[in-house]
C-alpha cells in the first residue's frame, strides 16, 4: 500500500506535502486532518482502518512534517488559513468526506462552515467546544513550555496527559518527535494554544451552526481533555449530528489498543458506509513506530 506523493501549491502562498492512497474499488475519497504537532505518520492506523473502502488523503500542514522544508515560515497560520488550505485540498482531490483529529477539528469546522459543495459527511474525533479544567491545565502548562521552547517538558506533558493511555512504545516515539521539533513549530503551537486560551470559545459553535452535512463526533470514554459529554454540546448546533463514545479508550482512539482500533473502525464505517458495513468487519491493528502528537 504505497501512496502517490505530491507537494501541492496552495494559492501561491503555501506548499503542502500530500499522500494519496488510491483504492481501485473505492467510490469515495476521504481527507484526514492532523492535530497539532502531528504529521501524516500519525494517521498510519487510521489509513489502515479506512483503506481500501476509501481513497485516503493525508497531508502535512505547511509548518510541519514533510511540508516544512518547502515553506518559509514567515508568519503563523490561523485556524482560518488552515481551513482554507483544507478547502483547497478537498477540491483538488475531489473528496466527499473529511475526518479530523484533536485540534485539527478547529480548522475542519471553519472549512465545513463554508459549506463546501463536494463534502457529503464529516467526522470530528477527539474534539469538543469546551475548554474544561483538564484541558485548561494542559493548555496553560503547554503555552508556558512552548514559550520557553522547552521541548523535553512539552514531550513529558503530552505523554502524561492526553497520551497517558498510549502503549509505552508509542509514548517513546511521541516523546522523541515532540521534544525535537523545529523552532518555528514550537512557535506555531504556542500561537495555536494562545489563540484557544484567548479567543471566544463560542466560535466553534457559531461555525457548527453553518454546517449542512451529517457529522459524526467521536470521543474516547476515558478522554478527560476532549470529553464525550462536552462534545455533545454540538448536538444543538449541528443539524445532522451523531455521537460515538469509544469504550475504554482515551484521546488517541484507534492507537491505544486493539479493541479501540476495532471500535473506531466500526464507528467510522457504520457512519460513512452504513449500507455496506459488515457487523464483524476485517481490520488490522498495527503498532507502527510513528510520532502521534495532538
XYZ file of C-alpha atoms in Angstrom:
294
model
C 0.000 0.000 0.000
C 2.121 2.857 -1.324
C 0.719 6.376 -1.592
C 1.006 8.730 -4.517
C 3.102 11.613 -3.162
C 2.864 15.229 -4.274
C 3.778 18.672 -2.960
C 0.945 20.991 -3.933
C 0.969 24.754 -4.368
C -1.850 26.413 -2.446
C -2.723 29.790 -3.981
C 0.954 30.598 -4.453
C 1.394 31.013 -0.701
C 1.987 27.564 0.751
C 3.419 24.246 -0.349
C 1.707 21.199 1.124
C 3.051 17.634 1.166
C 0.302 15.095 0.432
C -0.104 11.328 0.378
C -2.916 9.832 -1.710
C -3.800 6.183 -1.102
C -5.749 5.232 -4.201
C -8.023 2.174 -3.986
C -9.270 0.894 -7.338
C -12.637 -0.247 -5.996
C -13.297 2.795 -3.788
C -16.168 5.079 -4.745
C -15.400 7.901 -2.299
C -12.348 9.840 -1.109
C -11.718 10.919 2.485
C -9.180 13.534 3.580
C -7.611 13.350 7.071
C -6.760 16.477 9.101
C -3.942 16.268 11.659
C -3.919 17.575 15.181
C -1.267 19.999 16.423
C 2.373 18.904 16.323
C 1.439 15.874 14.235
C 2.264 14.681 10.725
C 0.921 12.249 8.156
C 2.635 9.465 10.131
C 0.176 9.918 12.987
C -2.639 8.612 10.757
C -0.940 5.298 9.929
C -3.555 3.238 11.781
C -6.481 5.333 10.574
C -5.402 4.846 6.961
C -5.377 1.070 7.527
C -8.876 1.256 9.010
C -10.274 3.155 6.016
C -8.362 1.650 3.077
C -9.403 0.122 0.648
C -13.024 1.060 1.366
C -11.999 4.642 0.535
C -9.322 6.545 -1.288
C -7.468 8.221 1.595
C -5.615 11.557 1.587
C -3.174 12.667 4.309
C -1.221 15.918 4.369
C 1.215 17.897 6.484
C 0.458 21.472 7.457
C 2.928 23.935 5.853
C 4.887 24.262 9.106
C 5.140 20.514 9.860
C 6.484 17.194 8.690
C 7.473 16.910 5.042
C 5.829 20.230 4.157
C 8.084 22.406 6.309
C 11.129 22.181 4.015
C 9.030 23.746 1.219
C 7.832 26.814 3.160
C 9.433 29.962 4.567
C 7.577 30.123 7.939
C 7.383 33.901 7.904
C 4.031 34.101 9.713
C 1.843 31.996 11.950
C -1.088 30.114 10.467
C -4.526 30.767 11.929
C -7.279 28.166 12.017
C -8.947 30.187 9.256
C -5.902 29.804 6.991
C -5.706 26.089 7.800
C -9.410 25.837 6.984
C -8.796 27.474 3.599
C -5.930 25.062 2.882
C -8.281 22.182 3.674
C -10.909 23.561 1.286
C -8.298 23.770 -1.481
C -7.266 20.160 -0.868
C -10.894 19.000 -0.829
C -11.325 20.482 -4.298
C -8.008 19.168 -5.593
C -8.689 15.577 -4.549
C -12.472 15.782 -5.113
C -13.016 14.469 -1.581
C -16.512 13.598 -0.392
C -15.579 13.058 3.262
C -13.296 14.642 5.838
C -12.030 13.279 9.163
C -10.187 15.393 11.725
C -8.291 14.532 14.889
C -7.973 16.683 18.025
C -7.069 20.339 17.276
C -7.499 19.566 13.581
C -11.192 19.859 14.384
C -10.895 23.653 14.658
C -9.763 24.123 11.046
C -12.237 21.465 9.906
C -15.185 23.269 11.496
C -14.048 26.500 9.826
C -13.914 24.723 6.464
C -17.260 22.941 6.892
C -18.921 26.228 7.829
C -18.156 27.371 4.259
C -20.423 24.529 3.096
C -18.032 23.023 0.513
C -20.213 21.552 -2.199
C -18.257 18.305 -2.554
C -18.409 17.224 1.087
C -21.144 14.729 1.968
C -20.169 13.649 5.513
C -17.610 14.610 8.141
C -16.093 13.037 11.248
C -14.704 15.169 14.101
C -12.707 12.999 16.508
C -11.241 13.856 19.933
C -12.514 17.423 19.877
C -15.015 19.432 21.906
C -16.167 23.069 22.062
C -15.389 23.217 25.784
C -12.060 24.000 27.427
C -12.723 22.107 30.658
C -10.496 22.171 33.735
C -8.310 19.310 32.475
C -7.796 20.900 29.068
C -7.209 24.321 30.624
C -4.434 22.936 32.825
C -2.893 21.155 29.833
C -3.036 24.269 27.642
C -1.690 26.635 30.298
C 1.285 24.406 31.024
C 1.761 23.823 27.296
C 1.856 27.512 26.434
C 4.442 28.034 29.192
C 6.750 25.239 27.993
C 6.304 26.169 24.340
C 7.011 29.809 25.092
C 10.385 28.836 26.533
C 10.919 26.309 23.708
C 11.401 23.543 26.300
C 10.835 20.506 24.065
C 11.580 17.967 26.804
C 8.871 19.321 29.073
C 6.431 19.529 26.146
C 7.109 15.845 25.387
C 6.599 14.855 29.012
C 3.418 16.928 29.204
C 1.829 15.281 26.170
C 2.598 11.758 27.386
C 1.391 12.381 30.942
C -1.912 13.980 29.908
C -3.689 13.327 26.618
C -1.271 10.468 25.826
C -1.408 8.704 29.177
C -3.386 5.728 27.835
C -0.986 5.063 24.947
C 1.201 1.934 24.867
C 4.713 2.609 26.176
C 6.261 2.152 22.735
C 4.059 4.878 21.289
C 4.921 7.148 24.194
C 8.634 6.805 23.432
C 8.198 7.723 19.779
C 5.787 10.501 20.704
C 8.328 11.986 23.110
C 11.111 11.733 20.552
C 9.011 13.611 17.996
C 7.548 16.315 20.240
C 10.801 17.069 22.065
C 12.770 17.670 18.870
C 10.589 19.963 16.774
C 11.967 22.958 14.898
C 11.903 26.415 16.479
C 9.114 27.613 14.201
C 6.978 24.568 15.071
C 7.088 25.369 18.776
C 6.226 28.949 17.844
C 3.253 27.785 15.778
C 1.974 25.556 18.585
C 2.394 28.408 21.071
C 0.305 30.559 18.715
C -2.387 27.872 18.401
C -2.713 27.337 22.131
C -2.667 31.062 22.910
C -5.473 31.505 20.394
C -7.549 28.803 22.120
C -6.937 30.335 25.549
C -7.717 33.893 24.481
C -10.443 33.523 21.869
C -14.183 33.232 22.272
C -14.945 29.505 22.578
C -18.363 30.271 21.098
C -16.636 30.474 17.695
C -16.717 26.676 17.386
C -20.459 26.560 17.993
C -21.054 29.500 15.652
C -19.194 27.634 12.909
C -21.106 24.455 13.701
C -24.443 26.209 13.077
C -23.490 26.738 9.428
C -22.619 23.090 8.717
C -25.115 21.485 6.357
C -23.860 17.879 6.171
C -24.088 14.959 8.631
C -21.284 14.995 11.203
C -20.124 12.200 13.497
C -18.422 13.364 16.704
C -16.225 10.577 18.057
C -14.596 10.696 21.504
C -12.972 8.296 23.937
C -14.711 7.296 27.168
C -11.529 7.936 29.187
C -10.628 11.215 27.474
C -10.776 13.889 30.177
C -9.467 16.593 27.839
C -11.939 16.471 24.954
C -14.696 14.713 26.843
C -17.571 12.930 25.135
C -20.113 14.777 27.284
C -18.634 18.128 26.220
C -18.640 17.151 22.541
C -22.400 16.532 22.782
C -22.896 20.273 23.118
C -22.553 20.267 19.327
C -25.909 18.442 19.161
C -27.862 21.660 19.458
C -25.845 23.380 16.744
C -25.102 20.816 14.017
C -28.413 19.905 12.440
C -27.387 16.392 11.423
C -25.100 15.301 14.258
C -24.439 11.875 15.731
C -22.114 10.852 18.548
C -19.971 7.820 19.259
C -18.154 7.224 22.550
C -15.461 4.573 22.232
C -15.349 2.480 25.370
C -12.204 2.071 27.493
C -10.043 4.424 25.433
C -8.658 7.930 25.779
C -7.726 10.762 23.436
C -5.872 8.755 20.777
C -8.731 6.363 19.997
C -7.553 3.777 17.434
C -3.912 3.873 18.635
C -4.411 2.804 22.215
C -5.313 -0.907 21.946
C -6.854 -3.483 19.620
C -10.433 -3.168 20.866
C -10.319 0.615 20.467
C -8.965 0.172 16.947
C -11.832 -2.190 16.104
C -14.458 0.077 17.684
C -13.062 3.122 15.904
C -13.220 1.369 12.534
C -16.753 0.148 13.212
C -17.899 3.651 14.135
C -16.293 5.194 11.053
C -17.627 2.679 8.544
C -21.010 2.494 10.254
C -21.352 6.237 9.710
C -19.677 6.634 6.312
C -20.910 3.405 4.676
C -23.895 2.175 6.716
C -25.410 0.060 3.936
C -22.226 -1.883 3.195
C -20.789 -2.030 6.707
C -20.445 -5.577 7.982
C -21.257 -6.371 11.576
C -17.920 -8.162 12.041
C -15.527 -6.369 9.695
C -11.988 -7.359 8.929
C -9.437 -4.965 10.323
C -5.757 -4.858 11.114
C -4.170 -3.287 14.174
C -0.512 -2.483 13.641
C 1.772 -0.757 16.140
C 3.605 1.452 13.671
C 6.513 3.261 15.256
C 5.409 6.777 14.396
C 5.050 10.013 16.242
C 1.491 10.775 17.289
C 1.243 14.354 18.525
C -2.003 16.082 19.468
